[in-house]
CSV table of C-alpha atoms and ligand atoms in Angstrom, one decimal:
chain,number,residue,atom,x,y,z
A,1,MET,CA,94.5,95.0,173.1
A,2,THR,CA,95.1,94.1,176.8
A,3,SER,CA,95.6,90.4,176.1
A,4,PHE,CA,97.9,91.0,173.1
A,5,GLY,CA,101.3,89.4,173.3
A,6,THR,CA,100.6,86.4,175.5
A,7,PHE,CA,99.6,83.8,172.9
A,8,PHE,CA,102.8,82.2,171.5
A,9,LEU,CA,101.3,79.0,170.0
A,10,PRO,CA,103.0,78.0,166.7
A,11,GLY,CA,99.6,78.3,165.1
A,12,PRO,CA,97.1,79.6,165.4
A,13,THR,CA,98.9,82.8,166.5
A,14,GLU,CA,97.7,85.9,168.3
A,15,VAL,CA,95.3,88.0,166.2
A,16,ARG,CA,95.1,91.8,166.9
A,17,ALA,CA,91.8,93.2,168.1
A,18,ASP,CA,91.4,95.4,165.0
A,19,VAL,CA,91.7,92.4,162.8
A,20,LEU,CA,89.1,90.5,164.8
A,21,GLN,CA,86.9,93.5,164.8
A,22,SER,CA,87.0,93.8,161.0
A,23,MET,CA,85.2,90.5,160.7
A,24,THR,CA,81.9,91.9,162.1
A,25,GLN,CA,81.3,93.9,158.8
A,26,PRO,CA,78.2,92.9,156.9
A,27,MET,CA,78.2,90.4,154.1
A,28,ILE,CA,78.7,91.3,150.5
A,29,ALA,CA,77.8,89.3,147.4
A,30,HIS,CA,80.9,87.4,146.2
A,31,ARG,CA,79.9,88.1,142.6
A,32,GLY,CA,79.8,91.8,142.5
A,33,ALA,CA,81.8,95.0,142.3
A,34,ALA,CA,82.4,95.5,146.0
A,35,PHE,CA,83.9,92.0,146.3
A,36,GLU,CA,86.0,92.4,143.2
A,37,SER,CA,87.4,95.6,144.6
A,38,LEU,CA,88.2,93.9,147.9
A,39,PHE,CA,89.8,91.0,146.0
A,40,SER,CA,91.9,93.3,143.9
A,41,GLU,CA,93.2,95.1,147.0
A,42,LEU,CA,94.1,91.7,148.5
A,43,GLN,CA,96.0,90.8,145.4
A,44,THR,CA,98.2,93.8,145.6
A,45,GLY,CA,99.2,93.0,149.2
A,46,LEU,CA,99.5,89.2,148.7
A,47,ARG,CA,101.7,89.6,145.6
A,48,GLU,CA,104.1,91.8,147.6
A,49,LEU,CA,104.0,89.3,150.4
A,50,PHE,CA,104.8,86.3,148.1
A,51,ARG,CA,107.1,88.5,145.9
A,52,THR,CA,105.3,87.5,142.7
A,53,THR,CA,103.6,89.0,139.7
A,54,ARG,CA,101.3,85.9,139.4
A,55,PRO,CA,97.8,85.9,141.0
A,56,VAL,CA,97.7,84.7,144.6
A,57,TYR,CA,94.9,82.1,145.0
A,58,VAL,CA,92.7,82.6,148.1
A,59,SER,CA,91.3,79.3,149.3
A,60,SER,CA,88.6,79.0,152.0
A,61,SER,CA,90.2,76.0,153.6
A,62,SER,CA,93.0,75.2,156.0
A,63,ALA,CA,96.5,74.9,154.6
A,64,THR,CA,96.3,71.1,154.3
A,65,GLY,CA,93.7,71.6,151.6
A,66,LEU,CA,96.3,73.3,149.4
A,67,MET,CA,98.8,70.6,150.3
A,68,GLU,CA,96.4,68.2,148.7
A,69,GLY,CA,95.9,70.6,145.9
A,70,ALA,CA,99.6,70.8,145.3
A,71,ILE,CA,99.7,67.1,144.6
A,72,ARG,CA,96.4,66.8,142.7
A,73,ASN,CA,97.5,69.5,140.2
A,74,ALA,CA,101.1,68.2,139.9
A,75,PRO,CA,102.3,66.5,136.7
A,76,ALA,CA,101.8,62.7,136.5
A,77,GLY,CA,104.6,60.6,137.8
A,78,PRO,CA,106.5,59.7,140.9
A,79,ILE,CA,107.1,62.3,143.7
A,80,LEU,CA,110.2,62.8,145.7
A,81,SER,CA,109.3,63.9,149.3
A,82,LEU,CA,111.9,65.5,151.6
A,83,VAL,CA,110.9,64.5,155.1
A,84,ASN,CA,112.4,66.0,158.2
A,85,GLY,CA,109.4,66.2,160.5
A,86,ALA,CA,105.7,65.7,161.0
A,87,PHE,CA,104.4,68.2,158.4
A,88,ALA,CA,106.8,67.0,155.8
A,89,GLU,CA,105.6,63.5,156.5
A,90,ARG,CA,102.0,64.7,156.0
A,91,PHE,CA,102.9,66.0,152.6
A,92,ALA,CA,104.3,62.6,151.6
A,93,ASP,CA,101.3,60.9,153.1
A,94,ILE,CA,98.9,63.1,151.1
A,95,ALA,CA,100.8,62.2,147.9
A,96,ARG,CA,100.4,58.5,148.7
A,97,SER,CA,96.7,59.0,149.4
A,98,CYS,CA,96.4,60.6,146.0
A,99,ASP,CA,97.8,57.4,144.5
A,100,ARG,CA,101.2,58.8,143.8
A,101,GLU,CA,104.3,56.7,144.0
A,102,VAL,CA,106.4,58.4,146.6
A,103,ARG,CA,110.1,58.1,147.4
A,104,VAL,CA,111.0,59.6,150.7
A,105,LEU,CA,114.4,61.2,151.5
A,106,ARG,CA,114.4,61.2,155.3
A,107,VAL,CA,116.7,62.9,157.8
A,108,ALA,CA,116.5,63.1,161.6
A,109,ASP,CA,114.1,65.6,163.1
A,110,GLY,CA,115.8,68.9,163.5
A,111,ASP,CA,117.9,68.5,160.3
A,112,ILE,CA,117.1,69.5,156.8
A,113,VAL,CA,117.6,67.3,153.7
A,114,SER,CA,120.8,68.5,152.0
A,115,VAL,CA,120.7,69.8,148.5
A,116,ALA,CA,123.4,67.3,147.6
A,117,ALA,CA,121.1,64.5,148.7
A,118,VAL,CA,118.3,65.9,146.7
A,119,ALA,CA,120.4,66.3,143.6
A,120,GLN,CA,121.7,62.8,143.9
A,121,ALA,CA,118.2,61.3,144.2
A,122,LEU,CA,117.0,63.3,141.2
A,123,ALA,CA,120.0,62.2,139.2
A,124,GLU,CA,119.2,58.5,139.9
A,125,ARG,CA,115.7,58.7,138.5
A,126,TRP,CA,113.2,61.2,137.1
A,127,TYR,CA,110.6,62.6,139.4
A,128,ALA,CA,107.6,64.7,138.4
A,129,ALA,CA,107.8,66.8,141.5
A,130,VAL,CA,109.7,67.4,144.8
A,131,THR,CA,107.8,68.2,148.0
A,132,VAL,CA,109.5,70.2,150.7
A,133,VAL,CA,108.4,72.0,153.9
A,134,HIS,CA,110.0,75.4,154.1
A,135,SER,CA,109.7,75.9,157.9
A,136,GLU,CA,109.1,72.5,159.6
A,137,THR,CA,106.8,73.6,162.5
A,138,SER,CA,107.3,70.4,164.5
A,139,THR,CA,111.1,70.9,164.8
A,140,GLY,CA,111.8,74.5,163.9
A,141,ALA,CA,114.1,73.6,161.0
A,142,LEU,CA,114.2,75.9,157.9
A,143,SER,CA,115.0,74.4,154.5
A,144,ASP,CA,116.8,76.2,151.7
A,145,ILE,CA,113.9,76.1,149.2
A,146,ALA,CA,115.7,78.3,146.6
A,147,ALA,CA,118.5,75.7,146.4
A,148,VAL,CA,116.0,72.7,146.3
A,149,ALA,CA,114.1,74.5,143.5
A,150,ARG,CA,117.3,74.9,141.5
A,151,ALA,CA,118.1,71.2,141.9
A,152,ALA,CA,114.6,70.1,141.0
A,153,HIS,CA,114.5,72.2,137.9
A,154,ALA,CA,117.9,71.0,136.8
A,155,HIS,CA,116.4,67.5,136.7
A,156,GLY,CA,113.1,68.3,135.1
A,157,ALA,CA,111.0,68.2,138.3
A,158,MET,CA,108.6,70.7,139.7
A,159,ILE,CA,109.0,72.1,143.2
A,160,LEU,CA,106.0,72.1,145.6
A,161,VAL,CA,106.6,74.1,148.8
A,162,ASP,CA,104.7,74.1,152.1
A,163,SER,CA,105.6,77.5,153.5
A,164,VAL,CA,102.8,77.5,156.1
A,165,THR,CA,105.1,78.9,158.8
A,166,GLY,CA,107.4,80.6,156.3
A,167,VAL,CA,105.4,83.2,154.3
A,168,GLY,CA,105.2,86.4,156.2
A,169,GLY,CA,108.0,85.4,158.6
A,170,ALA,CA,110.9,84.0,156.5
A,171,PRO,CA,112.0,85.5,153.2
A,172,VAL,CA,110.1,84.1,150.3
A,173,LEU,CA,110.9,85.2,146.7
A,174,THR,CA,108.4,83.2,144.7
A,175,ASP,CA,109.3,84.5,141.3
A,176,ALA,CA,113.0,84.9,141.8
A,177,TRP,CA,113.3,81.4,143.2
A,178,ASP,CA,111.0,80.0,140.4
A,179,LEU,CA,108.7,78.1,142.7
A,180,ASP,CA,106.1,76.0,141.0
A,181,PHE,CA,103.6,75.8,143.8
A,182,ILE,CA,103.9,77.5,147.2
A,183,PHE,CA,101.2,77.8,149.8
A,184,THR,CA,100.6,79.1,153.3
A,185,GLY,CA,97.8,79.3,155.8
A,186,SER,CA,96.2,82.3,157.4
A,187,GLN,CA,96.8,81.3,161.1
A,188,LYS,CA,100.6,81.2,161.3
A,189,ALA,CA,103.0,84.0,160.4
A,190,LEU,CA,100.2,86.1,158.8
A,191,ALA,CA,98.5,86.4,162.3
A,192,LEU,CA,95.0,86.0,160.9
A,193,PRO,CA,92.4,83.6,162.3
A,194,PRO,CA,92.4,80.1,160.9
A,195,GLY,CA,90.3,79.3,157.8
A,196,LEU,CA,92.1,80.7,154.8
A,197,ALA,CA,95.0,79.4,152.7
A,198,PHE,CA,96.9,81.2,150.0
A,199,ALA,CA,99.0,79.8,147.1
A,200,VAL,CA,100.9,80.8,144.0
A,201,ALA,CA,101.3,78.5,141.0
A,202,SER,CA,104.0,79.1,138.3
A,203,GLU,CA,102.8,79.4,134.7
A,204,ARG,CA,104.4,76.1,133.8
A,205,TYR,CA,102.7,74.3,136.7
A,206,LEU,CA,99.3,75.8,135.7
A,207,LEU,CA,99.8,74.9,132.0
A,208,GLN,CA,100.5,71.2,132.7
A,209,ALA,CA,97.6,71.1,135.3
A,210,ASP,CA,95.2,72.0,132.5
A,211,SER,CA,95.9,68.7,130.8
A,212,LEU,CA,95.4,66.5,133.9
A,213,SER,CA,92.0,64.7,133.9
A,214,ASN,CA,91.8,63.8,137.6
A,215,ARG,CA,92.8,66.9,139.5
A,216,GLY,CA,89.5,67.2,141.4
A,217,ARG,CA,87.5,70.4,141.8
A,218,TYR,CA,87.8,72.3,145.1
A,219,PHE,CA,91.6,72.8,144.8
A,220,ASP,CA,91.7,72.9,141.0
A,221,VAL,CA,94.4,75.6,140.1
A,222,VAL,CA,92.8,76.1,136.7
A,223,GLU,CA,89.6,77.1,138.4
A,224,PHE,CA,91.5,79.4,140.9
A,225,GLU,CA,93.3,81.0,138.0
A,226,LYS,CA,90.2,81.7,135.9
A,227,ALA,CA,88.4,83.1,138.9
A,228,ALA,CA,91.3,85.3,139.9
A,229,ARG,CA,91.4,86.9,136.5
A,230,LYS,CA,87.8,88.1,137.3
A,231,HIS,CA,88.9,89.2,140.8
A,232,GLN,CA,86.9,86.4,142.3
A,233,THR,CA,87.2,83.0,143.9
A,234,PRO,CA,85.9,79.8,142.3
A,235,ASN,CA,83.2,79.3,145.0
A,236,THR,CA,81.8,81.1,148.0
A,237,PRO,CA,84.8,82.4,150.0
A,238,ALA,CA,84.9,83.0,153.8
A,239,VAL,CA,84.1,86.7,153.2
A,240,SER,CA,84.6,87.7,156.9
A,241,LEU,CA,88.2,86.2,156.8
A,242,LEU,CA,88.8,88.3,153.7
A,243,TYR,CA,87.9,91.4,155.6
A,244,ALA,CA,90.4,90.4,158.2
A,245,THR,CA,93.0,89.8,155.5
A,246,GLN,CA,92.4,93.3,154.1
A,247,VAL,CA,93.1,94.9,157.5
A,248,GLN,CA,96.1,92.7,158.1
A,249,LEU,CA,97.7,93.3,154.7
A,250,ARG,CA,97.4,97.0,155.1
A,251,ALA,CA,99.3,96.7,158.4
A,252,MET,CA,101.9,94.4,156.8
A,253,LEU,CA,102.5,96.8,153.9
A,254,ALA,CA,102.8,99.7,156.4
A,255,GLU,CA,105.5,97.8,158.3
A,256,GLY,CA,107.1,96.6,155.1
A,257,ILE,CA,107.6,93.0,154.2
A,258,ASP,CA,111.4,93.2,154.5
A,259,ALA,CA,111.0,94.8,158.0
A,260,ARG,CA,108.6,92.0,158.9
A,261,TRP,CA,111.2,89.4,157.9
A,262,ALA,CA,113.9,91.3,159.9
A,263,ARG,CA,111.6,91.4,163.0
A,264,HIS,CA,111.1,87.6,162.8
A,265,GLU,CA,114.9,87.1,162.4
A,266,ALA,CA,115.4,89.2,165.5
A,267,MET,CA,112.9,87.0,167.4
A,268,ARG,CA,114.7,83.9,166.3
A,269,VAL,CA,118.1,85.3,167.5
A,270,ALA,CA,116.6,86.4,170.8
A,271,THR,CA,115.0,82.9,171.4
A,272,GLU,CA,118.2,81.2,170.4
A,273,ARG,CA,120.3,83.3,172.8
A,274,TRP,CA,117.9,82.8,175.6
A,275,ALA,CA,117.7,79.0,175.0
A,276,MET,CA,121.6,78.7,175.0
A,277,GLU,CA,121.7,80.5,178.3
A,278,ARG,CA,119.0,78.3,179.8
A,279,THR,CA,120.8,75.2,178.4
A,280,ALA,CA,124.0,76.3,180.2
A,281,GLU,CA,122.0,76.5,183.4
A,282,GLY,CA,120.5,73.1,182.9
A,283,LEU,CA,116.9,74.3,182.5
A,284,LEU,CA,116.9,73.0,178.9
A,285,THR,CA,119.0,70.6,176.9
A,286,GLY,CA,119.1,72.6,173.7
A,287,ILE,CA,117.2,73.5,170.5
A,288,ALA,CA,115.8,70.8,168.3
A,289,ALA,CA,116.8,72.4,165.0
A,290,ALA,CA,120.4,72.2,164.1
A,291,PRO,CA,122.5,75.5,164.2
A,292,GLY,CA,122.4,77.4,161.0
A,293,VAL,CA,119.0,76.0,159.9
A,294,ARG,CA,116.7,77.5,162.5
A,295,SER,CA,113.4,79.0,161.5
A,296,PRO,CA,112.7,82.6,162.2
A,297,THR,CA,109.1,81.7,163.2
A,298,VAL,CA,109.2,78.8,165.6
A,299,THR,CA,111.7,77.2,168.0
A,300,ALA,CA,111.3,73.7,169.5
A,301,LEU,CA,113.1,73.7,172.9
A,302,GLN,CA,114.5,70.4,174.2
A,303,LEU,CA,113.5,69.6,177.8
A,304,PRO,CA,115.6,67.9,180.4
A,305,ALA,CA,114.8,64.1,180.6
A,306,ARG,CA,113.0,64.6,183.9
A,307,LEU,CA,110.5,67.0,182.3
A,308,ARG,CA,107.6,66.5,179.9
A,309,ASP,CA,105.9,69.2,177.8
A,310,SER,CA,102.8,68.5,179.9
A,311,ASP,CA,104.8,69.6,183.0
A,312,VAL,CA,105.6,72.9,181.4
A,313,VAL,CA,102.8,74.2,179.1
A,314,PRO,CA,99.9,74.3,181.6
A,315,ALA,CA,102.3,75.7,184.3
A,316,LEU,CA,103.3,78.5,181.9
A,317,ALA,CA,99.6,79.1,181.1
A,318,ARG,CA,99.0,79.8,184.8
A,319,ARG,CA,101.6,82.6,184.4
A,320,GLY,CA,99.6,83.9,181.5
A,321,PHE,CA,101.5,82.7,178.5
A,322,THR,CA,100.5,80.1,175.9
A,323,ILE,CA,103.1,78.1,174.0
A,324,GLY,CA,102.9,74.8,172.1
A,325,THR,CA,103.6,71.2,173.3
A,326,GLY,CA,105.9,69.0,171.3
A,327,TYR,CA,104.5,67.7,168.0
A,328,GLY,CA,104.9,64.5,166.0
A,329,ALA,CA,108.0,62.6,167.1
A,330,LEU,CA,109.0,65.4,169.5
A,331,VAL,CA,105.8,65.3,171.5
A,332,GLY,CA,106.6,65.1,175.2
A,333,SER,CA,110.3,65.9,174.9
A,334,THR,CA,110.0,69.5,173.6
A,335,VAL,CA,107.9,72.6,173.9
A,336,ARG,CA,107.5,75.0,170.9
A,337,VAL,CA,107.5,78.8,171.0
A,338,GLY,CA,105.8,80.4,168.1
A,339,HIS,CA,107.6,83.7,167.6
A,340,MET,CA,105.7,84.8,164.6
A,341,GLY,CA,103.0,87.0,163.3
A,342,ASP,CA,102.7,90.4,165.1
A,343,HIS,CA,104.8,89.4,168.1
A,344,THR,CA,107.9,91.5,168.9
A,345,VAL,CA,111.2,90.8,170.6
A,346,ARG,CA,110.0,92.8,173.6
A,347,GLY,CA,106.7,90.8,174.0
A,348,LEU,CA,108.6,87.6,173.4
A,349,ALA,CA,111.1,88.4,176.1
A,350,GLN,CA,108.2,88.5,178.7
A,351,CYS,CA,107.1,85.1,177.6
A,352,LEU,CA,110.6,83.7,177.8
A,353,ASP,CA,111.1,85.2,181.2
A,354,ALA,CA,108.0,83.5,182.4
A,355,LEU,CA,109.2,80.3,180.8
A,356,THR,CA,112.5,80.5,182.7
A,357,ASP,CA,110.6,80.7,186.0
A,358,THR,CA,108.2,77.9,184.9
A,359,LEU,CA,111.2,75.6,184.1
A,360,LYS,CA,112.9,76.4,187.4
A,361,ASP,CA,109.7,75.6,189.3
A,362,ALA,CA,109.0,72.5,187.3
A,363,LEU,CA,112.5,71.1,187.9
A,364,ARG,CA,112.2,71.8,191.6
A,365,THR,CA,108.9,70.0,191.8
A,366,VAL,CA,110.0,66.8,189.9
A,367,SER,CA,113.4,66.5,191.6
B,401,PLP,C1,100.1,74.3,160.5
B,401,PLP,C2,100.8,73.7,159.4
B,401,PLP,C3,100.2,72.9,158.4
B,401,PLP,C4,98.7,72.6,158.4
B,401,PLP,O1,98.0,73.6,158.3
B,401,PLP,P1,96.4,73.5,158.5
B,401,PLP,O2,96.0,75.0,158.3
B,401,PLP,O3,96.2,73.0,159.9
B,401,PLP,O4,95.8,72.6,157.5
B,401,PLP,C5,101.0,72.4,157.3
B,401,PLP,N1,102.3,72.6,157.3
B,401,PLP,C6,102.9,73.3,158.2
B,401,PLP,C7,104.4,73.4,158.1
B,401,PLP,C8,102.3,73.8,159.3
B,401,PLP,O5,102.9,74.6,160.2
């Protein structure tokens, strides 16, 4: 574990050595008792993680696969997409690429679409579903998905949630918030290698999906549901990644999901405090996400006009820490710290100290 605690990319995130090691176990048949018992154990952990009594689908794909699945399985009709960054834009693009009529409610990067604006749009016209990104990884803004879900349901729309940098880091109460489709990816706050995605579908979403004729095959929720009832996946899963998930879920349950959320919130607060101090010193110009809507898993830091992300990220890497460049519209002008997964406030402080020194050096060099 010598290298642990230096990789602060907002996905993929650092993976513990014991999790990596678990993937060297021999293969098992994916139709058989050993697999079914593995799958059942994963279900217990994943249900606790998503706070649901529904099955949690395990998809051998990246998260974008389930973004497409969310749309393919959604009821026929127009889609209302809340767009506040690059990943939210991707959700809307995928809906268009699936031949959906899409209305976009857009706000500036760093903000979130207000629930009042959502309610107003839904009152003007009926939509089959609303798409929302819980934690917008390009800006670090956190949307109130519980409130958006209430607004959607009040107007007869389903709620489709990208919680790729939410689940496992930010509180998610799938059943209590009555979410119709929520998905995440393995390589973000779950601190697993890339390659798996997880989702929960509400019963009402599943029931209507069954009557759709063009929902495709690989991401068909009806197939996922049928297979899950037999403790299986619809097709050959990435078995090695399931081993990794088993080890990681055991660790997560030992920590406790609430404690995990609290640890992420503490990392958010630490990053925010550090960034405010560096802003006062002129090393930064602020945080991209508006106060009060900052994600517990990722912070996009605004650089002084004289600096680009490419002046900072490689220089920090030479000090031993990896963070992300800007993304989408914020490429160049921001750097992103992924404070998620198994990272701690203590490990994060070392990365932020190195970033302070890197910013000082970089500003000296360019001036
Ligand atoms: C990383 C990410 C995705 C895309 O996930 P892939 O696993 O690369 O397909 C989608 N949405 C958000 C918010 C993300 O952070």
